Coordinates of C-alpha atoms in Angstrom, one line a residue:
Chain N
X16 CA -0.2 -0.2 0.0
X17 CA 1.2 3.6 -1.1
X18 CA 1.8 5.6 2.2
X19 CA 0.5 8.6 0.8
X20 CA -2.9 6.8 0.4
X21 CA -2.9 6.4 4.4
X22 CA -5.4 8.3 6.3
X23 CA -5.7 7.6 10.1
X24 CA -9.7 8.1 11.1
X25 CA -9.9 6.2 14.3
X26 CA -7.5 6.3 17.3
X27 CA -7.5 6.0 21.3
X28 CA -7.5 9.3 22.6
X29 CA -4.0 10.0 24.3
X30 CA -6.1 11.2 27.3
X31 CA -6.9 7.2 27.6
X32 CA -4.4 4.6 28.2
X33 CA -4.0 1.5 26.6
X34 CA -5.6 -0.9 30.2
X35 CA -8.5 -2.9 29.1
X36 CA -11.5 -1.5 31.3
X37 CA -13.7 -3.8 34.1
X38 CA -17.0 -2.7 33.0
X39 CA -19.7 -5.2 31.7
X40 CA -20.6 -6.2 28.1
X41 CA -23.0 -3.2 27.4
X42 CA -22.3 -0.5 30.4
X43 CA -22.0 3.1 28.9
X44 CA -19.1 4.3 31.5
X45 CA -16.4 2.9 28.2
X46 CA -18.0 5.8 26.1
X47 CA -18.3 8.4 28.5
X48 CA -14.7 7.8 29.5
X49 CA -13.6 8.1 25.7
X50 CA -15.7 11.6 25.5
X51 CA -13.9 13.4 28.5
X52 CA -10.8 11.8 27.0
X53 CA -11.4 13.1 23.4
X54 CA -12.7 16.7 24.9
X55 CA -9.0 16.7 26.4
X56 CA -7.0 15.8 23.9
X57 CA -8.8 18.4 21.7
X58 CA -8.5 21.3 23.9
X59 CA -5.1 20.5 25.0
X60 CA -5.6 20.0 28.4
X61 CA -4.0 16.5 29.5
X62 CA -0.8 17.8 30.3
X63 CA -2.2 20.0 32.8
X64 CA -5.1 18.0 34.0
X65 CA -5.9 16.2 37.3
X66 CA -9.0 14.0 37.7
X67 CA -10.4 12.3 40.5
X68 CA -12.1 9.2 40.5
X69 CA -15.1 8.6 42.5
X70 CA -16.5 5.7 44.6
X71 CA -18.9 3.1 42.7
X72 CA -18.5 1.5 39.5
X73 CA -15.4 4.0 37.8
X74 CA -13.9 3.2 41.2
X75 CA -10.4 2.4 38.5
X76 CA -10.9 5.0 36.2
X77 CA -7.2 6.3 37.3
X78 CA -6.4 3.7 35.4
X79 CA -8.2 4.1 32.6
X80 CA -7.2 8.1 31.6
X81 CA -4.0 8.8 31.1
X82 CA -3.8 11.9 33.3
X83 CA -2.8 12.5 37.2
X84 CA -5.3 11.5 39.1
X85 CA -6.3 10.7 42.5
X86 CA -9.4 8.5 44.6
X87 CA -11.9 10.4 46.7
X88 CA -13.4 9.0 49.8
X89 CA -17.4 8.4 48.4
X90 CA -19.2 11.6 47.7
X91 CA -16.3 13.9 48.5
X92 CA -14.7 14.4 44.9
X93 CA -15.8 17.8 44.4
X94 CA -14.2 18.9 47.7
X95 CA -11.0 17.4 46.8
X96 CA -11.0 18.6 43.3
X97 CA -12.0 22.4 45.5
X98 CA -8.4 22.0 47.4
X99 CA -6.7 20.5 44.6
X100 CA -8.3 23.6 42.1
X101 CA -7.6 26.5 45.1
X102 CA -4.4 25.4 45.5
X103 CA -2.9 24.7 42.0
X104 CA -5.1 27.6 39.9
X105 CA -3.7 27.1 36.9
X106 CA -5.1 23.0 36.4
X107 CA -7.5 22.0 35.1
X108 CA -10.0 19.5 37.1
X109 CA -12.7 16.7 36.7
X110 CA -14.3 15.2 38.7
X111 CA -16.7 11.8 37.4
X112 CA -18.9 10.9 39.8
X113 CA -21.6 8.4 39.7
X114 CA -25.3 9.0 41.3
X115 CA -24.5 7.4 44.7
X116 CA -21.7 8.9 44.5
X117 CA -22.9 13.2 43.8
X118 CA -26.8 12.9 44.5
X119 CA -26.7 10.7 47.5
X120 CA -23.5 10.9 49.8
X121 CA -22.4 13.9 48.7
X122 CA -25.3 15.8 47.7
X123 CA -23.5 18.2 50.1
X124 CA -20.2 18.9 48.8
X125 CA -21.7 19.0 45.0
X126 CA -24.3 21.7 46.1
X127 CA -21.4 23.8 48.0
X128 CA -18.8 23.3 45.3
X129 CA -21.1 24.5 42.1
X130 CA -22.9 27.3 45.1
X131 CA -19.3 28.6 45.4
X132 CA -18.7 28.5 41.7
X133 CA -15.8 26.5 41.6
X134 CA -14.1 26.3 38.5
X135 CA -14.2 22.8 38.0
X136 CA -15.5 20.4 35.8
X137 CA -17.8 17.3 36.7
X138 CA -19.0 14.4 34.5
X139 CA -22.1 13.0 36.1
X140 CA -22.9 9.4 35.3
X141 CA -27.1 9.2 36.1
X142 CA -27.9 5.2 35.8
X143 CA -30.2 5.3 38.0
X144 CA -29.2 2.6 40.3
X145 CA -25.4 1.5 42.5
X146 CA -23.8 -0.6 40.3
X147 CA -20.3 -1.6 42.1
X148 CA -22.6 -2.6 45.3
X149 CA -24.7 -5.1 43.0
X150 CA -27.8 -2.8 42.1
X151 CA -29.7 -1.3 45.3
X152 CA -31.7 1.7 45.1
X153 CA -30.1 5.0 43.9
X154 CA -31.2 9.1 44.4
X155 CA -32.0 9.0 41.2
X156 CA -33.9 5.5 40.8
X157 CA -37.0 5.9 38.6
X158 CA -40.7 5.6 40.5
X159 CA -41.3 1.4 40.7
X160 CA -37.8 0.6 39.3
X161 CA -36.9 -2.7 41.0
X162 CA -33.2 -3.0 42.6
X163 CA -32.0 -5.2 45.1
X164 CA -33.2 -2.6 47.7
X165 CA -36.3 -2.0 46.6
X166 CA -37.3 -5.0 45.5
X167 CA -41.0 -4.3 44.9
X168 CA -39.9 -1.1 43.0
X169 CA -39.2 2.3 44.3
X170 CA -42.5 3.4 46.6
X171 CA -42.3 6.9 46.8
X172 CA -44.3 6.9 49.8
X173 CA -41.1 5.1 51.7
X174 CA -38.3 6.1 49.2
X175 CA -39.5 9.2 48.1
X176 CA -38.9 10.9 45.1
X177 CA -35.8 10.6 42.4
X178 CA -33.7 13.7 42.5
X179 CA -33.3 15.9 39.1
X180 CA -29.6 17.3 40.0
X181 CA -28.7 18.7 36.9
X182 CA -32.5 21.0 37.5
X183 CA -31.4 21.3 41.3
X184 CA -27.5 22.5 40.8
X185 CA -28.7 25.1 38.3
X186 CA -30.4 27.1 40.3
X187 CA -27.0 28.0 42.2
X188 CA -25.7 31.3 41.2
X189 CA -22.5 29.6 40.8
X190 CA -23.6 26.8 38.3
X191 CA -22.1 28.6 34.8
X192 CA -23.3 25.4 32.9
X193 CA -25.2 22.8 33.8
X194 CA -26.5 19.9 30.9
X195 CA -27.9 16.8 31.1
X196 CA -27.2 14.4 27.9
X197 CA -27.6 11.1 27.4
X198 CA -25.6 7.7 25.8
X199 CA -28.3 5.9 24.6
X200 CA -27.5 6.1 20.7
X201 CA -24.8 8.1 18.4
X202 CA -26.5 11.0 17.7
X203 CA -27.0 11.4 22.0
X204 CA -23.2 10.7 22.0
X205 CA -22.1 12.9 19.8
X206 CA -24.1 15.8 21.6
X207 CA -22.7 14.7 24.9
X208 CA -19.6 15.0 23.5
X209 CA -19.9 18.9 22.4
X210 CA -21.5 19.4 25.9
X211 CA -18.1 18.2 27.2
X212 CA -16.6 20.3 25.4
X213 CA -18.1 23.3 26.5
X214 CA -18.0 22.5 30.1
X215 CA -14.4 22.2 30.0
X216 CA -14.1 25.8 27.9
X217 CA -16.2 27.0 30.7
X218 CA -13.1 26.0 32.9
X219 CA -10.1 27.2 31.0
X220 CA -12.4 30.5 30.7
X221 CA -12.5 31.0 34.2
X222 CA -16.2 31.2 34.3
X223 CA -17.4 29.1 37.1
X224 CA -18.7 25.7 37.6
X225 CA -19.9 23.3 34.9
X226 CA -21.4 19.7 34.9
X227 CA -22.3 17.1 32.2
X228 CA -25.2 14.9 33.4
X229 CA -25.3 11.6 31.5
X230 CA -27.6 9.0 31.4
X231 CA -25.8 5.8 31.2
X232 CA -27.2 2.6 30.8
X233 CA -26.2 -0.7 33.5
X234 CA -27.8 -3.5 32.0
X235 CA -26.1 -5.8 34.5
X236 CA -28.1 -4.5 37.4
X237 CA -31.3 -3.3 35.3
X238 CA -30.9 -7.2 34.2
X239 CA -31.5 -6.2 30.1
X240 CA -29.4 -6.9 27.3
X241 CA -27.3 -4.0 26.2
X242 CA -29.7 -3.3 23.3
X243 CA -32.5 -3.6 25.8
X244 CA -31.3 -1.4 28.0
X245 CA -30.0 1.5 25.8
X246 CA -33.7 1.6 25.2
X247 CA -34.7 1.7 28.7
X248 CA -32.4 4.8 29.2
X249 CA -34.7 6.1 25.6
X250 CA -38.1 5.0 27.0
X251 CA -38.3 5.5 31.0
X252 CA -35.1 8.0 32.0
X253 CA -35.0 10.5 29.8
X254 CA -39.0 11.5 30.0
X255 CA -37.9 11.8 34.0
X256 CA -34.7 13.6 33.0
X257 CA -35.3 16.0 30.3
X258 CA -32.2 16.5 28.1
X259 CA -31.0 19.5 27.1
X260 CA -29.1 22.8 28.7
X261 CA -30.3 23.6 31.9
X262 CA -27.6 26.7 33.0
X263 CA -25.4 28.3 30.3
X264 CA -25.1 31.7 31.9
X265 CA -24.2 34.5 29.6
X266 CA -20.8 34.7 29.8
X267 CA -20.7 31.0 28.6
X268 CA -23.0 31.8 25.7
X269 CA -20.3 34.3 24.5
X270 CA -17.5 31.7 24.8
Chain T
X28 CA 12.1 38.3 66.3
X29 CA 10.7 39.8 69.5
X30 CA 8.4 38.6 71.6
X31 CA 5.0 39.4 71.3
X32 CA 1.6 39.2 72.9
X33 CA -0.1 35.7 71.1
X34 CA -3.7 34.3 71.0
X35 CA -2.7 30.6 71.0
X36 CA -5.1 30.5 67.8
X37 CA -3.3 33.2 66.3
X38 CA -0.2 32.5 67.2
X39 CA -0.5 28.4 65.4
X40 CA -2.2 30.1 62.4
X41 CA 0.3 32.6 62.0
X42 CA 3.8 30.2 62.5
X43 CA 1.8 28.0 60.5
X44 CA 1.6 30.7 57.5
X45 CA 5.7 31.3 58.6
X46 CA 6.2 27.6 57.4
X47 CA 5.0 28.2 54.4
X48 CA 1.2 27.4 54.6
X49 CA 0.0 27.4 50.7
X50 CA -3.9 26.6 51.8
X51 CA -6.2 26.1 54.7
X52 CA -9.5 25.0 54.5
X53 CA -11.4 24.6 57.3
X54 CA -15.0 25.4 59.2
X55 CA -15.8 27.5 62.4
X56 CA -15.6 25.6 66.0
X57 CA -15.1 26.8 69.2
X58 CA -12.4 27.2 70.6
X59 CA -10.7 26.5 67.6
X60 CA -12.3 29.5 65.6
X61 CA -9.8 32.2 65.6
X62 CA -7.0 30.2 63.9
X63 CA -9.7 30.6 60.9
X64 CA -10.5 34.0 61.3
X65 CA -6.8 34.7 61.4
X66 CA -6.2 32.8 58.4
X67 CA -9.3 34.6 56.6
X68 CA -7.1 37.9 55.8
X69 CA -3.5 36.6 56.2
X70 CA -3.7 34.2 53.7
X71 CA -5.4 35.9 51.1
X72 CA -3.4 39.3 51.9
X73 CA -0.1 37.0 50.9
X74 CA -2.4 35.3 47.8
X75 CA -2.5 32.4 49.0
X76 CA -5.2 29.8 49.2
X77 CA -8.3 30.2 52.0
X78 CA -11.7 28.5 52.1
X79 CA -14.2 28.1 54.7
X80 CA -15.7 24.7 53.4
X81 CA -19.2 23.6 54.3
X82 CA -18.3 21.2 56.8
X83 CA -15.1 19.6 58.6
X84 CA -16.2 16.7 56.3
X85 CA -15.6 18.9 52.8
X86 CA -12.5 21.0 54.6
X87 CA -10.4 17.9 55.2
X88 CA -11.3 16.6 52.3
X89 CA -10.2 19.7 50.3
X90 CA -7.0 19.3 53.0
X91 CA -6.5 15.7 51.3
X92 CA -7.0 17.3 47.5
X93 CA -4.3 20.0 47.7
X94 CA -2.1 17.3 50.0
X95 CA -2.2 15.1 46.5
X96 CA -0.6 18.1 44.6
X97 CA 2.2 18.6 47.1
X98 CA 2.0 21.6 48.6
X99 CA 2.0 22.8 52.0
X100 CA -1.4 22.4 53.6
X101 CA -3.6 21.9 56.9
X102 CA -7.0 22.3 58.6
X103 CA -7.8 22.7 62.3
X104 CA -10.8 21.9 64.5
X105 CA -12.1 21.0 67.7
X106 CA -13.0 17.6 68.9
X107 CA -16.3 17.2 67.0
X108 CA -15.5 18.6 63.9
X109 CA -12.3 15.9 64.2
X110 CA -14.7 13.2 64.5
X111 CA -16.0 14.1 61.0
X112 CA -12.7 14.3 59.6
X113 CA -11.7 10.9 60.9
X114 CA -13.1 9.3 57.3
X115 CA -10.4 11.7 55.1
X116 CA -8.0 11.4 58.1
X117 CA -7.8 7.2 57.0
X118 CA -8.0 8.3 53.0
X119 CA -5.2 10.4 53.6
X120 CA -2.9 8.5 56.0
X121 CA -2.9 5.5 53.1
X122 CA -2.9 7.3 50.4
X123 CA 0.7 9.0 52.5
X124 CA 0.2 12.2 51.2
X125 CA 1.8 15.4 54.1
X126 CA -0.9 16.5 56.1
X127 CA -0.8 19.0 59.6
X128 CA -4.0 19.1 61.5
X129 CA -4.4 21.5 64.8
X130 CA -6.8 20.0 66.8
X131 CA -7.6 22.3 69.9
X132 CA -9.8 20.1 72.3
X133 CA -13.1 20.7 74.0
X134 CA -15.5 18.8 76.2
X135 CA -17.3 15.7 75.3
X136 CA -18.4 13.4 74.4
X137 CA -21.7 14.4 71.9
X138 CA -21.9 18.4 71.2
X139 CA -20.4 18.1 75.0
X140 CA -19.1 22.3 75.7
X141 CA -16.8 24.5 74.7
X142 CA -14.7 23.9 77.7
X143 CA -11.0 23.0 77.7
X144 CA -11.0 19.3 77.6
X145 CA -8.2 16.5 76.6
X146 CA -10.6 13.8 75.8
X147 CA -9.6 12.9 72.8
X148 CA -5.9 11.6 73.5
X149 CA -7.6 7.8 72.0
X150 CA -8.8 9.7 69.0
X151 CA -5.8 11.4 68.0
X152 CA -2.7 8.4 69.3
X153 CA -5.2 5.8 68.3
X154 CA -8.3 6.3 66.7
X155 CA -8.1 9.2 63.5
X156 CA -10.0 6.9 61.3
X157 CA -10.6 3.4 60.3
X158 CA -7.7 0.9 59.7
X159 CA -4.3 0.4 60.8
X160 CA -2.9 3.6 61.0
X161 CA -1.4 6.2 64.1
X162 CA -0.6 10.2 63.3
X163 CA 2.5 11.7 64.6
X164 CA 0.8 13.7 67.6
X165 CA 2.5 17.0 68.9
X166 CA 1.1 18.8 72.4
X167 CA 2.3 21.5 73.3
X168 CA 1.9 22.8 76.9
X169 CA 2.3 26.5 76.0
X170 CA 1.8 29.2 73.4
X171 CA 5.4 29.1 72.4
X172 CA 5.6 25.9 72.5
X173 CA 2.8 25.3 69.8
X174 CA 4.5 28.2 68.0
X175 CA 7.4 26.1 67.5
X176 CA 5.7 22.5 67.1
X177 CA 3.2 23.7 64.2
X178 CA 5.9 25.1 62.3
X179 CA 7.8 21.9 62.5
X180 CA 4.9 19.9 61.9
X181 CA 4.8 20.9 58.4
X182 CA 8.9 19.6 58.4
X183 CA 7.5 16.7 59.6
X184 CA 4.9 16.0 57.6
X185 CA 6.8 16.2 54.5
X186 CA 9.6 14.0 55.6
X187 CA 7.0 10.9 56.8
X188 CA 4.7 11.9 54.0
X189 CA 2.1 11.1 57.3
X190 CA -0.5 13.4 59.0
X191 CA 1.1 15.5 61.7
X192 CA -1.7 16.8 64.8
X193 CA -0.9 19.2 66.8
X194 CA -3.3 18.8 69.4
X195 CA -3.8 21.4 72.4
X196 CA -6.6 22.0 74.4
X197 CA -9.1 25.0 74.6
X198 CA -6.9 26.9 77.0
X199 CA -3.7 26.8 75.1
X200 CA -5.9 28.2 72.4
X201 CA -7.3 30.8 74.2
X202 CA -5.1 32.3 76.2
X203 CA -2.6 34.5 75.5
X204 CA 0.8 34.6 76.4
X205 CA 4.2 36.0 75.3
X206 CA 5.9 34.2 71.9
X207 CA 8.3 34.8 69.3
X208 CA 7.4 34.0 66.3
X209 CA 9.8 32.1 64.0
X210 CA 11.2 33.5 60.6
X211 CA 9.0 33.8 57.0
X212 CA 9.8 30.6 54.9
X213 CA 9.6 31.1 51.0
X214 CA 6.6 29.0 49.8
X215 CA 8.4 26.1 48.4
X216 CA 8.3 25.9 44.8
X217 CA 9.2 22.4 43.1
X218 CA 6.8 19.8 44.3
X219 CA 7.9 16.1 45.4
X220 CA 7.9 13.5 42.5
X221 CA 5.1 11.9 43.2
X222 CA 3.0 14.6 43.5
X223 CA 0.2 15.2 40.7
X224 CA 0.8 18.3 38.7
X225 CA -0.1 17.4 35.2
X226 CA 1.3 14.3 33.3
X227 CA 3.8 16.9 31.3
X228 CA 6.5 14.4 30.0
X229 CA 5.7 11.6 32.5
X230 CA 3.6 9.0 33.0
X231 CA 1.1 9.9 34.7
X232 CA 0.4 9.4 38.1
X233 CA -2.2 8.0 40.0
X234 CA -2.7 8.4 44.2
X235 CA -4.7 6.5 45.6
X236 CA -5.8 4.2 49.3
X237 CA -7.4 1.4 47.4
X238 CA -6.0 -1.9 47.0
X239 CA -8.5 -4.1 45.8
X240 CA -5.9 -7.5 46.4
X241 CA -5.2 -8.4 49.8
X242 CA -1.5 -9.2 49.6
X243 CA -1.3 -5.4 47.6
X244 CA -3.4 -4.0 50.8
X245 CA -1.5 -5.8 53.3
X246 CA 1.7 -5.1 51.3
X247 CA 0.6 -1.2 51.7
X248 CA 0.0 -1.5 55.7
X249 CA 3.1 -3.2 55.9
X250 CA 5.0 -0.2 54.4
X251 CA 3.1 2.1 56.9
X252 CA 3.4 0.4 59.2
X253 CA 7.2 0.6 58.9
X254 CA 7.3 3.9 58.5
X255 CA 5.5 3.8 62.1
X256 CA 8.4 2.4 63.5
X257 CA 10.9 5.0 62.2
X258 CA 8.8 7.9 63.4
X259 CA 8.7 5.8 67.1
X260 CA 12.2 5.4 66.6
X261 CA 13.5 9.2 65.5
X262 CA 10.7 11.3 66.7
X263 CA 10.1 11.0 70.6
X264 CA 10.0 14.1 72.0
X265 CA 9.1 14.8 75.7
X266 CA 10.5 17.7 78.7
X267 CA 11.3 16.5 82.6
X268 CA 11.1 19.0 85.4
X269 CA 12.9 17.9 88.4
X270 CA 12.5 14.0 87.9
X271 CA 16.0 13.2 89.0
X272 CA 15.5 12.6 93.0
X273 CA 12.0 12.5 92.5
X274 CA 9.7 10.3 94.6
X275 CA 6.4 11.3 92.9
X276 CA 6.8 11.4 89.0
X277 CA 3.8 13.1 87.8
X278 CA 3.2 12.4 84.6
X279 CA 1.0 15.1 82.0
X280 CA 0.9 16.3 79.2
X281 CA -0.3 19.7 77.4
X282 CA -1.8 22.1 80.0
X283 CA -2.1 19.5 82.7
X284 CA 2.0 19.2 82.5
X285 CA 2.5 23.0 83.4
X286 CA -0.5 23.2 85.8
X287 CA 1.3 19.6 87.2
X288 CA 5.0 21.5 87.3
X289 CA 3.1 24.1 89.6
X290 CA 2.0 21.7 91.8
X291 CA 5.1 19.8 92.1
X292 CA 7.1 22.8 92.7
X293 CA 4.2 23.1 95.8
X294 CA 5.0 19.8 96.8
X295 CA 8.8 20.6 97.4
X296 CA 8.3 23.7 99.0
X297 CA 6.5 20.9 101.3
X298 CA 9.1 18.5 101.6
X299 CA 7.3 16.3 99.1
X300 CA 10.0 15.3 96.1
X301 CA 8.1 15.4 93.1
X302 CA 8.8 15.7 89.4
X303 CA 6.8 16.2 86.0
X304 CA 7.2 14.1 83.0
X305 CA 5.6 15.8 80.3
X306 CA 5.1 13.5 77.0
X307 CA 5.1 16.3 74.1
X308 CA 4.9 13.6 71.2
X309 CA 1.5 12.1 72.5
X310 CA 2.7 9.3 69.6
X311 CA 4.9 8.3 69.7
X312 CA 4.6 8.0 73.0
X313 CA 8.2 8.5 75.3
X314 CA 7.5 4.8 76.3
X315 CA 11.1 4.1 77.0
X316 CA 12.2 7.3 79.2
X317 CA 9.0 6.8 81.4
X318 CA 9.9 3.1 81.7
X319 CA 13.1 4.6 82.9
X320 CA 12.3 6.7 85.3
X321 CA 10.0 4.2 87.1
X322 CA 12.8 2.7 87.7
X323 CA 13.9 5.5 90.3
X324 CA 10.8 6.7 91.5
X325 CA 8.5 5.2 94.2
X326 CA 5.2 6.6 92.6
X327 CA 3.7 7.8 89.3
X328 CA 0.8 10.0 89.0
X329 CA -1.2 10.5 86.1
X330 CA -2.9 14.0 85.4
X331 CA -5.5 14.7 82.9
X332 CA -8.6 16.3 81.9
X333 CA -10.1 13.2 80.8
X334 CA -10.9 9.7 82.5
X335 CA -7.7 8.1 82.0
X336 CA -6.6 8.1 78.3
X337 CA -3.1 8.6 78.6
X338 CA -3.1 6.7 81.7
X339 CA -2.9 3.6 79.3
X340 CA 0.2 4.5 77.5
X341 CA 1.7 5.0 80.8
X342 CA 0.2 1.6 81.9
X343 CA 2.3 0.3 79.0
X344 CA 5.5 1.8 79.4
X345 CA 5.9 0.5 83.1
X346 CA 4.4 -2.6 83.3
X347 CA 1.2 -3.7 85.5
X348 CA 3.5 -4.4 88.4
X349 CA 4.8 -0.6 89.0
X350 CA 2.0 2.0 90.8
X351 CA 0.3 4.5 89.0
X352 CA -2.1 6.6 90.4
X353 CA -4.9 8.5 88.2
X354 CA -6.5 11.7 89.2
X355 CA -8.5 13.5 86.1
X356 CA -11.1 15.8 86.0
X357 CA -13.8 15.8 82.8
X358 CA -16.4 18.0 81.1
X359 CA -14.3 20.7 80.7
X360 CA -12.9 21.5 84.0
X361 CA -9.3 22.4 84.7
X362 CA -7.6 21.0 87.8
X363 CA -6.1 24.0 89.7
X364 CA -2.0 23.4 91.2
X365 CA -3.7 23.0 94.7
X366 CA -5.8 20.2 93.1
X367 CA -3.2 18.3 91.9
X368 CA -0.9 19.0 95.0
X369 CA -3.6 17.2 97.3
X370 CA -3.6 14.0 95.9
X371 CA 0.6 14.4 96.0
X372 CA 0.2 15.2 99.3
X373 CA -1.6 12.0 100.0
X374 CA 0.4 9.8 97.8
X375 CA 3.6 11.2 100.0
X376 CA 1.5 10.5 103.0
X377 CA 1.0 7.0 102.4
X378 CA 4.7 6.5 101.1
X379 CA 5.9 8.1 104.3
X380 CA 3.4 5.5 106.5
X381 CA 4.7 2.4 104.2
X382 CA 8.3 3.6 105.0
X383 CA 7.7 3.4 108.5

C-alpha cells in the first residue's frame, strides 16, 4: 500500500491509557470515558489536567485516564477537586461521579462546589442504580423501578422521589454551565461530546462551575441485554430526566 | 523576632503561614475558630489559598486534594469536628500525603461543651480513622511551644509523608502569652516526585487508598507500619522537670503538664520530692524514658483532663506491677495546682506510712 494514501481515521485518545477496562458488556462508562478523553485531547489540556475518580463502578477510572488522578472518598470528589484547584489555579480539574456518589452521599459537597462557582468540571453518570455494590436503589432510581433494595419497585411513600440534580444545581448562581445528555444512541453521544467540550471551555475561561450529566446504561443491574438497556434509557429515563441545557450563563453563550 | 503577646489560636495560624502554608481549608468551631478567622485575612492578603468549607467533612477532603499536589496544607478543628474528619484522615494516611491538622480539644462526648478538655487523646493517638495507622501527634503546653511545634509539623509531615496532629486543649487555643515567631519561610516552588502536577512529559501519576488484592493491601499496610516504626525511633519528644531526685513522678501532657509543674513545686516546698514528666509527642509515646524513670521513683501519678486516656500508655510503659495513680477531671473542669497538690500530698503521706 502506498503510504501517501494512508489516512488515520480513528485512534485511541492520548488522554486514555491502553488498559482494558473492567466495565460490563453494554456499560456506557467506556463511552463517557472516551468522550472526556477526546475533549481533553482536542482542547490540548491533558498535560495540565488532574482528575478525581469516585467510589462506584468508575473507582478504577484512574487506570483508564492517561492524566494525573486521585481517588476520592465516596461523594467527596468535589471537595477534593476544590482543594486541588484552589492550590493550583492553573490546572484543569474534573471529577467523574456516579449518582450514588454525587446525588446521595456527596449531595452536600456538589451543592456547595456549584454554589461557590468552583472552577471545576463535573462529569455526572446517572444510571439510576448503584452499580458497584450490586444494584441497590439510587437517589435517581425511578418510581416503580426494581432494585435489590427496592425489590417491589421504588415506592415513593417509603423512599421518596428521585432527585433531578441538573435542575437543582442549575438554580445556583455559581453554576455557569449545567447540561444533561444521554449515551443511548450515536446522535445523543455526539451531543454529549459537545456538552463536555463546552464544560471544559467554561473552566478554561474561568467562568465557574460546569457539569454534564449523562444518562447511562447499567444492563447488568437492570437485568437487561445491552440493546434493551439503551432502549430503557430512552423510554424511561429521558421522560423523567429531560435532556438539554439547564444553565448557560451569558458568559458561556459568548464563549 | 521580638517576643509579642499572642493568642494561642492566632499564634498557631501565624506560625503556619511562616512555615510556608500554601492552602488552608477549615470550618468554624469553638474553641478553634480564631485560627480560621486569622487566616481568612492573612492568607488572602498573601495571595495564598483560604477557604471556609461547608463542613469539616468537606474541609478535610479539600486538604486531601491539595495535599495530593504536594503543597503545604493544613486544617484545624475541635473535637466534634475532628470526628467528622476521621474519614478523610484515614484516606490521607493510606495515600501517604503530608497533612498538618490542629486539634483544639473541647469537652465531650457528643456536643459536650466548649470548655478545655483532653478527652480526645485516644482519638488522635489511636483512632484518627478506620484501619491501621497512627498520625504523629504533638502536644504543646505553652503558646510558644504551639508555635514551635506547628512550624516543625510541616517538615515532619513531608519527611514521613504522614499526618501530623498538633493537639492542645482550649486553654492553649484561647489564652494569650508572649511568644516569639519563627522566621518567614519562602513557599516552596518545587513539588515532590509523587505529587499530582499534570502528566507533562512523564507517565501519569495516581494517588489512591484502594488496593483490591489482599496481598497488595497488606504490602501497603506493612509500608505504613515500617514508617510508624521509623517515627517511633526518631520522633520521641518529652520534657522533664526535677525528675532526678523525684519520689513521686507526675506524668501529664499539654496544659496539665504545666499545671502539674506548679503543683510539683508546691509539693517540694512542703518537703515532698515531686517531679514532672511531660510527653510532647503523644504518638510516638516516650515509653522507654518513662520506663527508665519508673525504676527511680516510688510512684507515678497521671494527671489528665479526661477519665484516664494517656494513663493506658503510661501503664503499658511501666508494666502492671508498678503502682500508677490517676487524677482526672472531665467536662471542661481544669484542675488547679492545689487540686493536684492534694493528691500528691496524699500519695506522699502513704509513701511515708509505708516507709515506717
